[in-house]
PDB file of C-alpha atoms in Angstrom:
ATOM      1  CA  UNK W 277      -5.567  10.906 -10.106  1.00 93.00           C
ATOM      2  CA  UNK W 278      -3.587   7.551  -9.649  1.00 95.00           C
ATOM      3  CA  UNK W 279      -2.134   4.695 -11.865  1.00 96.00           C
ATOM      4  CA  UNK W 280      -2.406   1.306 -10.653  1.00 96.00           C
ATOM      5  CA  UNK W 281      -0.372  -1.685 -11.691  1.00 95.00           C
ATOM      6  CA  UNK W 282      -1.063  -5.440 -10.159  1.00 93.00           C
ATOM      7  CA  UNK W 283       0.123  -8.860 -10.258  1.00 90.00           C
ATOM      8  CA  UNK W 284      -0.664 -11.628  -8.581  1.00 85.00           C
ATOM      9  CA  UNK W 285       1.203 -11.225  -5.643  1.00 91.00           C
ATOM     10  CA  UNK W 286       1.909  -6.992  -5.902  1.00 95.00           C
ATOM     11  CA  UNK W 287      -0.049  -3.928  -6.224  1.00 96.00           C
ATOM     12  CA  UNK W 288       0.880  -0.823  -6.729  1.00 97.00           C
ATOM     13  CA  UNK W 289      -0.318   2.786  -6.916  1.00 95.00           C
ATOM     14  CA  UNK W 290       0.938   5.832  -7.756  1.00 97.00           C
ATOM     15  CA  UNK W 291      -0.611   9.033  -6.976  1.00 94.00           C
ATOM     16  CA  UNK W 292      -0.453  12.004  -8.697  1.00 96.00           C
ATOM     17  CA  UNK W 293      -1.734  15.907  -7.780  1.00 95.00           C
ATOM     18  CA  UNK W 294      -4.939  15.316  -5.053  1.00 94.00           C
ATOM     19  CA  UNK W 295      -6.044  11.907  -3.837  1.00 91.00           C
ATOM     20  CA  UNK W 296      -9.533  11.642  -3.699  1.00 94.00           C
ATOM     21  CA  UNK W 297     -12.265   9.335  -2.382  1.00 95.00           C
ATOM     22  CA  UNK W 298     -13.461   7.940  -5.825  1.00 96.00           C
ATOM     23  CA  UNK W 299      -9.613   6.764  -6.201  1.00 95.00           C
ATOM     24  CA  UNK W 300      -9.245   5.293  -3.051  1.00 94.00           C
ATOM     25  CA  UNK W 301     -12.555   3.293  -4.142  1.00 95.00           C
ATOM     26  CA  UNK W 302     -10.354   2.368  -7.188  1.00 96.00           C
ATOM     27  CA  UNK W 303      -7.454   0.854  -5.386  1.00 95.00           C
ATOM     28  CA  UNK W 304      -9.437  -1.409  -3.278  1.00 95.00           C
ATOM     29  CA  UNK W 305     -11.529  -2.709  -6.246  1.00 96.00           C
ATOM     30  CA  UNK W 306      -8.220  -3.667  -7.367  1.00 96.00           C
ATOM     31  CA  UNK W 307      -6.563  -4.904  -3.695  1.00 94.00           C
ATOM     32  CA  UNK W 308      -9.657  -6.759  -3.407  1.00 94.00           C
ATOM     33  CA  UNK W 309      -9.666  -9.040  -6.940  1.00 94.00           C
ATOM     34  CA  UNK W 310      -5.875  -9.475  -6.070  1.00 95.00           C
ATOM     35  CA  UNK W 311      -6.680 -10.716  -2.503  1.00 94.00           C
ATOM     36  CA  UNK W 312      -9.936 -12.839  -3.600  1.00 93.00           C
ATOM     37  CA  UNK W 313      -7.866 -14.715  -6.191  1.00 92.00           C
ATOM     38  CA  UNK W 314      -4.143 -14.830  -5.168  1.00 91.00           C
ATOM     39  CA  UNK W 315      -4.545 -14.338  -0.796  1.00 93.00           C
ATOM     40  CA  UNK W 316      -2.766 -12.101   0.856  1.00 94.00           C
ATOM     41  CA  UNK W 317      -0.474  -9.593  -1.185  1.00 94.00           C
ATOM     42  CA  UNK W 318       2.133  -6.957  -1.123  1.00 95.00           C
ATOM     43  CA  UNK W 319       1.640  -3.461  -1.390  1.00 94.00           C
ATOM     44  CA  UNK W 320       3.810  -0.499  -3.061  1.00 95.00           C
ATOM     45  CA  UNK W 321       2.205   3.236  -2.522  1.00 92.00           C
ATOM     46  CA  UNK W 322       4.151   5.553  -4.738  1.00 94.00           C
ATOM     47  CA  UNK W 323       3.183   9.485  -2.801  1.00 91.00           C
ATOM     48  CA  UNK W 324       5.989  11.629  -4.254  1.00 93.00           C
ATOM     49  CA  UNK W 325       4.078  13.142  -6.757  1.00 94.00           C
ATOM     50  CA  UNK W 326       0.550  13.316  -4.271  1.00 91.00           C
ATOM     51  CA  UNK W 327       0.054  16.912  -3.195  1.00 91.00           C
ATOM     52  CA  UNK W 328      -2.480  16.021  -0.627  1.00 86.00           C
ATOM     53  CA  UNK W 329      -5.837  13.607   0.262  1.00 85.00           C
ATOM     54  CA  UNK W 330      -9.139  15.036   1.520  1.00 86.00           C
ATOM     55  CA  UNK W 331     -10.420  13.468   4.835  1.00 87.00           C
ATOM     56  CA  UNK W 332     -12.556  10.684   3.681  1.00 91.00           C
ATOM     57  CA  UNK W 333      -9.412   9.158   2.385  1.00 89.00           C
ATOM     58  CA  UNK W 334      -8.059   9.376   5.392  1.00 84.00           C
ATOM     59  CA  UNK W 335     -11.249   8.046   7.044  1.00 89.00           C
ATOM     60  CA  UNK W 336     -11.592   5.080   4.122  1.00 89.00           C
ATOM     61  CA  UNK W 337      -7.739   4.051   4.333  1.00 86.00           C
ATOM     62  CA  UNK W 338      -8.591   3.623   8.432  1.00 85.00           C
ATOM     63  CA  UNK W 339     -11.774   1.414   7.695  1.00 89.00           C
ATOM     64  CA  UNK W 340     -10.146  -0.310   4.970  1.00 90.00           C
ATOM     65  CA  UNK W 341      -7.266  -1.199   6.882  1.00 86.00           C
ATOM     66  CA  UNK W 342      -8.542  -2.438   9.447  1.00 86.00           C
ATOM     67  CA  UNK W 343     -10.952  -4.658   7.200  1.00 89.00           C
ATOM     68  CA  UNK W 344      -7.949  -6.197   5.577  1.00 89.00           C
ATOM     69  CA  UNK W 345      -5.699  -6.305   8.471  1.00 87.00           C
ATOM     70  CA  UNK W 346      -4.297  -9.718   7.298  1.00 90.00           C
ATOM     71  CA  UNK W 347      -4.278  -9.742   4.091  1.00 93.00           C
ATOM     72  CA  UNK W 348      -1.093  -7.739   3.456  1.00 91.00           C
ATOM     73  CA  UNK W 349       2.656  -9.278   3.609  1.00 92.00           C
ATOM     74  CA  UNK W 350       4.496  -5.926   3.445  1.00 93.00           C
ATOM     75  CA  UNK W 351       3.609  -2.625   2.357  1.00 89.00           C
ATOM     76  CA  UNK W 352       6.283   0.142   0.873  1.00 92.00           C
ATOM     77  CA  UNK W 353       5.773   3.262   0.989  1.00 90.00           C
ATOM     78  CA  UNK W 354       7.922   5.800  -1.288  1.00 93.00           C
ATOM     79  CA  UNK W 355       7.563   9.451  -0.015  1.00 89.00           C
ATOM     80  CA  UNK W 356      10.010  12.457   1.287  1.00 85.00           C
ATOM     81  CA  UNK W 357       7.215  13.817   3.420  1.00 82.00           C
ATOM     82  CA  UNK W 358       7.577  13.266   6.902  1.00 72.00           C
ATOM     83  CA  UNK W 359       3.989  14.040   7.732  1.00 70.00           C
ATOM     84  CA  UNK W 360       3.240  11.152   5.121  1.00 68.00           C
ATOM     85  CA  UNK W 361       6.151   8.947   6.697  1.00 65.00           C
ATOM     86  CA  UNK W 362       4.085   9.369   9.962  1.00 56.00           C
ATOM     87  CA  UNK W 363       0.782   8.518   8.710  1.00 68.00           C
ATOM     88  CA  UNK W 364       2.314   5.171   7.673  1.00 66.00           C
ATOM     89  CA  UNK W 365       3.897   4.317  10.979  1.00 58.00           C
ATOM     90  CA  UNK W 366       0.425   5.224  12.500  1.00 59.00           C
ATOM     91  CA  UNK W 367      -1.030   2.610   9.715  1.00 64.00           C
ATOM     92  CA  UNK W 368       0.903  -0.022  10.510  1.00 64.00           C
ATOM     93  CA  UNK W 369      -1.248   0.290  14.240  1.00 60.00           C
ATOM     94  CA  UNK W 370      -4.104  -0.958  11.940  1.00 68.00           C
ATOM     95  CA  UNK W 371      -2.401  -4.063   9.641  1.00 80.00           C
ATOM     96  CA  UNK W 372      -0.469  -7.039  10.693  1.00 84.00           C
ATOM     97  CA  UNK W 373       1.916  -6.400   7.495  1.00 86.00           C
ATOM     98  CA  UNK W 374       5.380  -5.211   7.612  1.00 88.00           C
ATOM     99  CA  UNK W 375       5.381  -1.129   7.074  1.00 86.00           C
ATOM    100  CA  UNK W 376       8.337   0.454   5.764  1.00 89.00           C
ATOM    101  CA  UNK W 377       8.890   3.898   4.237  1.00 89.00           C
ATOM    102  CA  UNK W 378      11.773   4.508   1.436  1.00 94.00           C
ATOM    103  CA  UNK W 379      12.812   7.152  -1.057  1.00 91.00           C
ATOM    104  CA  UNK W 380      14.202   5.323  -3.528  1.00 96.00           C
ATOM    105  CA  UNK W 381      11.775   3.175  -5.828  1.00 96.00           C
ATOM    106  CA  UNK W 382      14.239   0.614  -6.524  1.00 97.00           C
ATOM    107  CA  UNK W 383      15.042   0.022  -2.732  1.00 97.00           C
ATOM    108  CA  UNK W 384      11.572  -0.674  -2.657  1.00 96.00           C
ATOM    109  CA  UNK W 385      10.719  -2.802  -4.953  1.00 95.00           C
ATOM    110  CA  UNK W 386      14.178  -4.871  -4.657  1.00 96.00           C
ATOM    111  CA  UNK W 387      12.583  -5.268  -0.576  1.00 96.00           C
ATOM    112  CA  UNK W 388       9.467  -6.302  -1.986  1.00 95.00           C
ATOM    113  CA  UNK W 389      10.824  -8.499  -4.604  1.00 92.00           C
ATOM    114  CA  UNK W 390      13.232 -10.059  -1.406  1.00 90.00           C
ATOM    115  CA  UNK W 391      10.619 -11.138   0.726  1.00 57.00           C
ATOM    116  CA  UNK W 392       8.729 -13.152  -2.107  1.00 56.00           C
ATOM    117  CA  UNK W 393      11.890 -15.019  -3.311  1.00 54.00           C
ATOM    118  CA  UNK W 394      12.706 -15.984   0.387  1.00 52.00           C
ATOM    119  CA  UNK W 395       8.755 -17.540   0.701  1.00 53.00           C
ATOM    120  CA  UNK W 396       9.079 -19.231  -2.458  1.00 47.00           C
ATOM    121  CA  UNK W 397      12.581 -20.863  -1.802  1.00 46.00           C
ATOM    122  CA  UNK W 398      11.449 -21.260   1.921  1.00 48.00           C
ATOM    123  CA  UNK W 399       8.752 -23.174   0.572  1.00 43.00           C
ATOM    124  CA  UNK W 400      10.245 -25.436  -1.339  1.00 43.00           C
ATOM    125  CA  UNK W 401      12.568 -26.847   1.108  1.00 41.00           C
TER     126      UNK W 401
END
């Protein structure tokens, strides 16, 4: 099951137990309005509470990926699991976005938050 939260310029999912195909499906309906109507956004993937994906996830999150490769600024990724911390390294292969792991939610968010108040006041110079 997951939760997913978006603005214009940030989506985010949580995952919680199994992630499954039909969710994955479910996050890019959402990636994809965001994208059509804002451009390019950020993304925050919340996998502390995930206890594992099958392999079409795995197999979707390649394809989509590569698919979208620029329409991500930076992606977050909260997890403990290095097997997880890994898989997004391996992601970032696939993405011209900036990839970076954290524990902490609020580290997260606050580098997130950084990089869209240094393009807004970058733009209006």
């Amino acid at each position: 099951m997951i939760s997913t939260e978006s603005t214009d310029k940030l989506v985010s999912l949580v995952v919680f137990g199994e992630f499954t195909l039909a969710d994955y499906k479910e996050f890019e309906d959402v990636v994809n309005y965001r994208v059509q109507f804002s451009g390019p956004v950020d993304l925050l993937f919340d996998l502390r509470q995930m206890a594992g994906f099958t392999l079409d996830v795995a197999w979707e999150e390649i394809k989509f990926s590569r698919q979208h490769a620029g329409d991500f600024r930076r992606i977050a990724v909260l997890t403990e699991d290095q097997w997880l911390t890994w898989s997004a390294w391996v992601s970032q292969l696939f993405v011209t976005a900036e990839v970076k792991v954290f524990d902490d939610e609020d580290e997260a968010r606050a580098w997130l938050a950084a990089e869209t108040t240094a393009e807004t006041t970058g733009s209006a110079q």
